[in-house]
């Protein structure tokens, strides 16, 4: 593995961890400032990620599009759109870092946009992970995680996706983020990690079919 590949993997892992933490809103760190700093950190990492993968973006309008490439492009472009909405709505909602901009309008729109884009971002990131796990994913399945354990994790991820109402956020049936304080943040993180695994596996299986 080259230095660039190691750097990419480190950034991807850090971005995934930050995404899970930020999905908990201000419940892990009640201070708005911490949430905003982590959010800005995530967007900075996104800038680095795009810079490292600039060749992929520069080739987006070149070459033939087979089913797998279409799937990959749609997922990546949707992540980019969600990221843009998250950044704009986060700046509008800011109570600390961006107050100097004195933005006092469209707060209702920004709140809904932030809720909606954050959950779609989380979903597409999960699919993105499934596309890029490659041999590492196969080794985890074959050597570290027995297939039955992976299947159970996916089943729990499906349960968490439904029971925690994640699907409601995706279609705005639930317009306010709810955090069950009695369950605590550890169980919350386990739920969202299992959802990531679920959609990563689905993405990987679909990608394998398309490549055939």
PDB file of C-alpha atoms in Angstrom:
ATOM      1  CA  UNK A   1       0.000   0.000   0.000  1.00  0.00           C
ATOM      2  CA  UNK A   2       1.430   3.386  -1.049  1.00  0.00           C
ATOM      3  CA  UNK A   3       1.605   6.479   1.175  1.00  0.00           C
ATOM      4  CA  UNK A   4      -1.230   8.062  -0.788  1.00  0.00           C
ATOM      5  CA  UNK A   5      -3.417   5.003  -0.288  1.00  0.00           C
ATOM      6  CA  UNK A   6      -2.652   4.999   3.448  1.00  0.00           C
ATOM      7  CA  UNK A   7      -3.509   8.690   3.618  1.00  0.00           C
ATOM      8  CA  UNK A   8      -6.778   8.101   1.778  1.00  0.00           C
ATOM      9  CA  UNK A   9      -7.718   5.244   4.096  1.00  0.00           C
ATOM     10  CA  UNK A  10      -6.881   7.306   7.208  1.00  0.00           C
ATOM     11  CA  UNK A  11      -8.977  10.208   5.943  1.00  0.00           C
ATOM     12  CA  UNK A  12     -11.884   7.924   5.003  1.00  0.00           C
ATOM     13  CA  UNK A  13     -11.876   6.257   8.429  1.00  0.00           C
ATOM     14  CA  UNK A  14     -11.705   9.628  10.199  1.00  0.00           C
ATOM     15  CA  UNK A  15     -14.560  10.992   8.072  1.00  0.00           C
ATOM     16  CA  UNK A  16     -16.706   7.949   8.859  1.00  0.00           C
ATOM     17  CA  UNK A  17     -16.097   8.298  12.600  1.00  0.00           C
ATOM     18  CA  UNK A  18     -16.845  12.028  12.484  1.00  0.00           C
ATOM     19  CA  UNK A  19     -20.036  11.362  10.527  1.00  0.00           C
ATOM     20  CA  UNK A  20     -21.296   8.918  13.165  1.00  0.00           C
ATOM     21  CA  UNK A  21     -20.459  11.349  15.977  1.00  0.00           C
ATOM     22  CA  UNK A  22     -22.157  14.235  14.186  1.00  0.00           C
ATOM     23  CA  UNK A  23     -25.271  12.125  13.533  1.00  0.00           C
ATOM     24  CA  UNK A  24     -25.841  12.259  17.288  1.00  0.00           C
ATOM     25  CA  UNK A  25     -26.348  16.000  17.061  1.00  0.00           C
ATOM     26  CA  UNK A  26     -25.396  17.861  20.231  1.00  0.00           C
ATOM     27  CA  UNK A  27     -26.297  14.990  22.532  1.00  0.00           C
ATOM     28  CA  UNK A  28     -22.732  13.696  22.853  1.00  0.00           C
ATOM     29  CA  UNK A  29     -21.247  17.177  23.171  1.00  0.00           C
ATOM     30  CA  UNK A  30     -24.037  19.532  24.357  1.00  0.00           C
ATOM     31  CA  UNK A  31     -22.057  22.646  23.432  1.00  0.00           C
ATOM     32  CA  UNK A  32     -22.928  23.921  19.952  1.00  0.00           C
ATOM     33  CA  UNK A  33     -19.312  24.960  19.469  1.00  0.00           C
ATOM     34  CA  UNK A  34     -18.027  21.351  19.574  1.00  0.00           C
ATOM     35  CA  UNK A  35     -20.596  20.188  17.023  1.00  0.00           C
ATOM     36  CA  UNK A  36     -19.751  23.087  14.721  1.00  0.00           C
ATOM     37  CA  UNK A  37     -15.988  22.538  15.013  1.00  0.00           C
ATOM     38  CA  UNK A  38     -16.384  18.838  14.188  1.00  0.00           C
ATOM     39  CA  UNK A  39     -18.639  19.774  11.269  1.00  0.00           C
ATOM     40  CA  UNK A  40     -16.061  22.198   9.885  1.00  0.00           C
ATOM     41  CA  UNK A  41     -13.400  19.523  10.382  1.00  0.00           C
ATOM     42  CA  UNK A  42     -15.464  17.070   8.341  1.00  0.00           C
ATOM     43  CA  UNK A  43     -15.834  19.556   5.484  1.00  0.00           C
ATOM     44  CA  UNK A  44     -12.090  20.254   5.531  1.00  0.00           C
ATOM     45  CA  UNK A  45     -11.452  16.522   5.234  1.00  0.00           C
ATOM     46  CA  UNK A  46     -13.915  16.439   2.350  1.00  0.00           C
ATOM     47  CA  UNK A  47     -11.842  19.087   0.604  1.00  0.00           C
ATOM     48  CA  UNK A  48      -8.717  16.966   1.063  1.00  0.00           C
ATOM     49  CA  UNK A  49     -10.607  13.860  -0.083  1.00  0.00           C
ATOM     50  CA  UNK A  50     -11.738  15.576  -3.283  1.00  0.00           C
ATOM     51  CA  UNK A  51      -8.230  16.876  -3.930  1.00  0.00           C
ATOM     52  CA  UNK A  52      -6.779  13.379  -3.567  1.00  0.00           C
ATOM     53  CA  UNK A  53      -9.410  12.002  -5.952  1.00  0.00           C
ATOM     54  CA  UNK A  54      -9.344  14.890  -8.420  1.00  0.00           C
ATOM     55  CA  UNK A  55      -8.537  12.537 -11.326  1.00  0.00           C
ATOM     56  CA  UNK A  56     -11.856  10.735 -10.824  1.00  0.00           C
ATOM     57  CA  UNK A  57     -13.772  14.019 -10.898  1.00  0.00           C
ATOM     58  CA  UNK A  58     -11.871  15.282 -13.948  1.00  0.00           C
ATOM     59  CA  UNK A  59     -12.780  12.093 -15.850  1.00  0.00           C
ATOM     60  CA  UNK A  60     -16.468  12.152 -14.986  1.00  0.00           C
ATOM     61  CA  UNK A  61     -17.466  13.317 -18.485  1.00  0.00           C
ATOM     62  CA  UNK A  62     -15.063  10.999 -20.303  1.00  0.00           C
ATOM     63  CA  UNK A  63     -15.212   7.348 -21.212  1.00  0.00           C
ATOM     64  CA  UNK A  64     -18.051   4.847 -21.424  1.00  0.00           C
ATOM     65  CA  UNK A  65     -20.576   4.358 -18.660  1.00  0.00           C
ATOM     66  CA  UNK A  66     -21.226   0.749 -17.754  1.00  0.00           C
ATOM     67  CA  UNK A  67     -23.767  -0.151 -15.022  1.00  0.00           C
ATOM     68  CA  UNK A  68     -21.181  -0.222 -12.212  1.00  0.00           C
ATOM     69  CA  UNK A  69     -19.717   3.150 -13.185  1.00  0.00           C
ATOM     70  CA  UNK A  70     -23.215   4.633 -13.347  1.00  0.00           C
ATOM     71  CA  UNK A  71     -23.922   3.359  -9.843  1.00  0.00           C
ATOM     72  CA  UNK A  72     -20.606   4.717  -8.542  1.00  0.00           C
ATOM     73  CA  UNK A  73     -21.116   8.121 -10.178  1.00  0.00           C
ATOM     74  CA  UNK A  74     -24.679   8.507  -8.907  1.00  0.00           C
ATOM     75  CA  UNK A  75     -23.632   7.661  -5.337  1.00  0.00           C
ATOM     76  CA  UNK A  76     -20.629   9.999  -5.379  1.00  0.00           C
ATOM     77  CA  UNK A  77     -22.573  12.879  -6.916  1.00  0.00           C
ATOM     78  CA  UNK A  78     -25.392  12.442  -4.381  1.00  0.00           C
ATOM     79  CA  UNK A  79     -22.839  12.557  -1.558  1.00  0.00           C
ATOM     80  CA  UNK A  80     -21.415  15.777  -2.986  1.00  0.00           C
ATOM     81  CA  UNK A  81     -24.896  17.346  -3.231  1.00  0.00           C
ATOM     82  CA  UNK A  82     -25.710  16.339   0.354  1.00  0.00           C
ATOM     83  CA  UNK A  83     -22.370  17.741   1.519  1.00  0.00           C
ATOM     84  CA  UNK A  84     -23.105  21.095  -0.112  1.00  0.00           C
ATOM     85  CA  UNK A  85     -26.550  21.285   1.523  1.00  0.00           C
ATOM     86  CA  UNK A  86     -25.046  20.287   4.881  1.00  0.00           C
ATOM     87  CA  UNK A  87     -22.425  23.008   4.624  1.00  0.00           C
ATOM     88  CA  UNK A  88     -24.863  25.756   3.632  1.00  0.00           C
ATOM     89  CA  UNK A  89     -27.541  24.810   6.174  1.00  0.00           C
ATOM     90  CA  UNK A  90     -24.910  24.342   8.904  1.00  0.00           C
ATOM     91  CA  UNK A  91     -23.555  27.846   8.326  1.00  0.00           C
ATOM     92  CA  UNK A  92     -27.086  29.310   8.481  1.00  0.00           C
ATOM     93  CA  UNK A  93     -27.864  27.431  11.723  1.00  0.00           C
ATOM     94  CA  UNK A  94     -24.507  28.263  13.333  1.00  0.00           C
ATOM     95  CA  UNK A  95     -24.687  29.776  16.816  1.00  0.00           C
ATOM     96  CA  UNK A  96     -20.938  30.121  17.304  1.00  0.00           C
ATOM     97  CA  UNK A  97     -18.432  29.992  14.454  1.00  0.00           C
ATOM     98  CA  UNK A  98     -20.397  31.793  11.733  1.00  0.00           C
ATOM     99  CA  UNK A  99     -22.432  34.308  13.741  1.00  0.00           C
ATOM    100  CA  UNK A 100     -20.335  37.097  12.205  1.00  0.00           C
ATOM    101  CA  UNK A 101     -22.248  36.488   8.960  1.00  0.00           C
ATOM    102  CA  UNK A 102     -25.403  37.636  10.800  1.00  0.00           C
ATOM    103  CA  UNK A 103     -27.722  35.295   8.887  1.00  0.00           C
ATOM    104  CA  UNK A 104     -31.173  35.475  10.500  1.00  0.00           C
ATOM    105  CA  UNK A 105     -33.464  34.319   7.710  1.00  0.00           C
ATOM    106  CA  UNK A 106     -34.478  30.909   6.364  1.00  0.00           C
ATOM    107  CA  UNK A 107     -33.741  29.192   9.692  1.00  0.00           C
ATOM    108  CA  UNK A 108     -36.732  26.864   9.273  1.00  0.00           C
ATOM    109  CA  UNK A 109     -35.592  25.817   5.809  1.00  0.00           C
ATOM    110  CA  UNK A 110     -32.010  25.362   7.025  1.00  0.00           C
ATOM    111  CA  UNK A 111     -33.107  23.122   9.913  1.00  0.00           C
ATOM    112  CA  UNK A 112     -35.134  20.838   7.626  1.00  0.00           C
ATOM    113  CA  UNK A 113     -32.391  20.852   4.968  1.00  0.00           C
ATOM    114  CA  UNK A 114     -29.779  19.920   7.576  1.00  0.00           C
ATOM    115  CA  UNK A 115     -31.888  17.065   8.940  1.00  0.00           C
ATOM    116  CA  UNK A 116     -32.758  15.731   5.491  1.00  0.00           C
ATOM    117  CA  UNK A 117     -29.323  16.073   3.895  1.00  0.00           C
ATOM    118  CA  UNK A 118     -27.516  14.607   6.929  1.00  0.00           C
ATOM    119  CA  UNK A 119     -29.508  11.370   6.791  1.00  0.00           C
ATOM    120  CA  UNK A 120     -29.271  11.021   3.014  1.00  0.00           C
ATOM    121  CA  UNK A 121     -25.544  11.776   3.318  1.00  0.00           C
ATOM    122  CA  UNK A 122     -25.254   9.012   5.897  1.00  0.00           C
ATOM    123  CA  UNK A 123     -27.090   6.568   3.600  1.00  0.00           C
ATOM    124  CA  UNK A 124     -24.972   7.362   0.524  1.00  0.00           C
ATOM    125  CA  UNK A 125     -21.757   7.241   2.577  1.00  0.00           C
ATOM    126  CA  UNK A 126     -22.725   3.713   3.630  1.00  0.00           C
ATOM    127  CA  UNK A 127     -23.217   2.735  -0.025  1.00  0.00           C
ATOM    128  CA  UNK A 128     -19.927   4.428  -0.901  1.00  0.00           C
ATOM    129  CA  UNK A 129     -18.079   2.376   1.724  1.00  0.00           C
ATOM    130  CA  UNK A 130     -19.470  -0.812   0.201  1.00  0.00           C
ATOM    131  CA  UNK A 131     -18.104   0.133  -3.226  1.00  0.00           C
ATOM    132  CA  UNK A 132     -14.566   0.743  -2.013  1.00  0.00           C
ATOM    133  CA  UNK A 133     -13.907  -1.963   0.554  1.00  0.00           C
ATOM    134  CA  UNK A 134     -12.568  -4.344  -2.123  1.00  0.00           C
ATOM    135  CA  UNK A 135     -10.221  -7.011  -0.857  1.00  0.00           C
ATOM    136  CA  UNK A 136     -10.349  -5.623   2.669  1.00  0.00           C
ATOM    137  CA  UNK A 137     -14.106  -6.227   2.716  1.00  0.00           C
ATOM    138  CA  UNK A 138     -13.673  -9.756   1.398  1.00  0.00           C
ATOM    139  CA  UNK A 139     -10.959 -10.522   3.961  1.00  0.00           C
ATOM    140  CA  UNK A 140     -13.124  -9.243   6.796  1.00  0.00           C
ATOM    141  CA  UNK A 141     -15.993 -11.437   5.656  1.00  0.00           C
ATOM    142  CA  UNK A 142     -13.805 -14.502   5.151  1.00  0.00           C
ATOM    143  CA  UNK A 143     -11.360 -14.236   8.057  1.00  0.00           C
ATOM    144  CA  UNK A 144     -12.554 -11.857  10.772  1.00  0.00           C
ATOM    145  CA  UNK A 145     -16.324 -11.790  10.538  1.00  0.00           C
ATOM    146  CA  UNK A 146     -17.964 -15.142   9.851  1.00  0.00           C
ATOM    147  CA  UNK A 147     -20.727 -14.831   7.301  1.00  0.00           C
ATOM    148  CA  UNK A 148     -23.387 -15.690   9.852  1.00  0.00           C
ATOM    149  CA  UNK A 149     -22.207 -12.853  12.119  1.00  0.00           C
ATOM    150  CA  UNK A 150     -22.212 -10.463   9.173  1.00  0.00           C
ATOM    151  CA  UNK A 151     -25.755 -11.576   8.312  1.00  0.00           C
ATOM    152  CA  UNK A 152     -26.882 -11.023  11.902  1.00  0.00           C
ATOM    153  CA  UNK A 153     -25.274  -7.583  11.899  1.00  0.00           C
ATOM    154  CA  UNK A 154     -27.136  -6.708   8.700  1.00  0.00           C
ATOM    155  CA  UNK A 155     -30.408  -7.951  10.177  1.00  0.00           C
ATOM    156  CA  UNK A 156     -29.851  -5.793  13.236  1.00  0.00           C
ATOM    157  CA  UNK A 157     -28.947  -2.892  10.945  1.00  0.00           C
ATOM    158  CA  UNK A 158     -32.284  -3.338   9.185  1.00  0.00           C
ATOM    159  CA  UNK A 159     -34.037  -3.412  12.568  1.00  0.00           C
ATOM    160  CA  UNK A 160     -32.204  -0.260  13.684  1.00  0.00           C
ATOM    161  CA  UNK A 161     -32.977   1.490  10.388  1.00  0.00           C
ATOM    162  CA  UNK A 162     -36.689   0.894  10.970  1.00  0.00           C
ATOM    163  CA  UNK A 163     -36.919   1.075  14.760  1.00  0.00           C
ATOM    164  CA  UNK A 164     -34.821   4.246  15.098  1.00  0.00           C
ATOM    165  CA  UNK A 165     -36.921   5.880  12.410  1.00  0.00           C
ATOM    166  CA  UNK A 166     -34.009   6.656  10.088  1.00  0.00           C
ATOM    167  CA  UNK A 167     -36.285   6.067   7.099  1.00  0.00           C
ATOM    168  CA  UNK A 168     -38.637   8.761   8.441  1.00  0.00           C
ATOM    169  CA  UNK A 169     -35.877  11.374   8.257  1.00  0.00           C
ATOM    170  CA  UNK A 170     -35.167  10.459   4.632  1.00  0.00           C
ATOM    171  CA  UNK A 171     -38.716  11.356   3.546  1.00  0.00           C
ATOM    172  CA  UNK A 172     -39.270  14.119   6.139  1.00  0.00           C
ATOM    173  CA  UNK A 173     -41.989  12.174   7.913  1.00  0.00           C
ATOM    174  CA  UNK A 174     -40.017  13.036  11.062  1.00  0.00           C
ATOM    175  CA  UNK A 175     -38.874  16.662  10.964  1.00  0.00           C
ATOM    176  CA  UNK A 176     -37.155  16.810  14.341  1.00  0.00           C
ATOM    177  CA  UNK A 177     -34.189  14.663  15.324  1.00  0.00           C
ATOM    178  CA  UNK A 178     -34.958  12.393  18.279  1.00  0.00           C
ATOM    179  CA  UNK A 179     -32.301  10.963  20.567  1.00  0.00           C
ATOM    180  CA  UNK A 180     -33.314   8.357  23.132  1.00  0.00           C
ATOM    181  CA  UNK A 181     -31.403   9.474  26.218  1.00  0.00           C
ATOM    182  CA  UNK A 182     -32.285   6.292  28.101  1.00  0.00           C
ATOM    183  CA  UNK A 183     -30.413   4.129  25.564  1.00  0.00           C
ATOM    184  CA  UNK A 184     -27.292   6.294  25.679  1.00  0.00           C
ATOM    185  CA  UNK A 185     -24.791   7.181  22.968  1.00  0.00           C
ATOM    186  CA  UNK A 186     -22.981   3.823  22.848  1.00  0.00           C
ATOM    187  CA  UNK A 187     -26.126   1.980  21.741  1.00  0.00           C
ATOM    188  CA  UNK A 188     -26.911   4.841  19.374  1.00  0.00           C
ATOM    189  CA  UNK A 189     -23.469   4.460  17.773  1.00  0.00           C
ATOM    190  CA  UNK A 190     -23.912   0.669  17.539  1.00  0.00           C
ATOM    191  CA  UNK A 191     -27.238   1.170  15.759  1.00  0.00           C
ATOM    192  CA  UNK A 192     -25.783   3.554  13.202  1.00  0.00           C
ATOM    193  CA  UNK A 193     -22.657   1.461  12.651  1.00  0.00           C
ATOM    194  CA  UNK A 194     -24.833  -1.588  11.969  1.00  0.00           C
ATOM    195  CA  UNK A 195     -26.829   0.485   9.465  1.00  0.00           C
ATOM    196  CA  UNK A 196     -23.573   1.444   7.721  1.00  0.00           C
ATOM    197  CA  UNK A 197     -22.618  -2.238   7.514  1.00  0.00           C
ATOM    198  CA  UNK A 198     -26.068  -3.119   6.161  1.00  0.00           C
ATOM    199  CA  UNK A 199     -25.971  -0.627   3.287  1.00  0.00           C
ATOM    200  CA  UNK A 200     -22.270  -1.261   2.616  1.00  0.00           C
ATOM    201  CA  UNK A 201     -23.028  -4.961   2.145  1.00  0.00           C
ATOM    202  CA  UNK A 202     -26.018  -4.174  -0.083  1.00  0.00           C
ATOM    203  CA  UNK A 203     -23.881  -1.797  -2.141  1.00  0.00           C
ATOM    204  CA  UNK A 204     -21.096  -4.364  -2.444  1.00  0.00           C
ATOM    205  CA  UNK A 205     -23.459  -7.095  -3.604  1.00  0.00           C
ATOM    206  CA  UNK A 206     -25.145  -4.841  -6.162  1.00  0.00           C
ATOM    207  CA  UNK A 207     -21.751  -3.665  -7.434  1.00  0.00           C
ATOM    208  CA  UNK A 208     -20.603  -7.294  -7.832  1.00  0.00           C
ATOM    209  CA  UNK A 209     -23.725  -8.066  -9.886  1.00  0.00           C
ATOM    210  CA  UNK A 210     -23.230  -5.000 -12.091  1.00  0.00           C
ATOM    211  CA  UNK A 211     -19.587  -5.854 -12.718  1.00  0.00           C
ATOM    212  CA  UNK A 212     -20.580  -9.228 -14.073  1.00  0.00           C
TER     213      UNK A 212
END
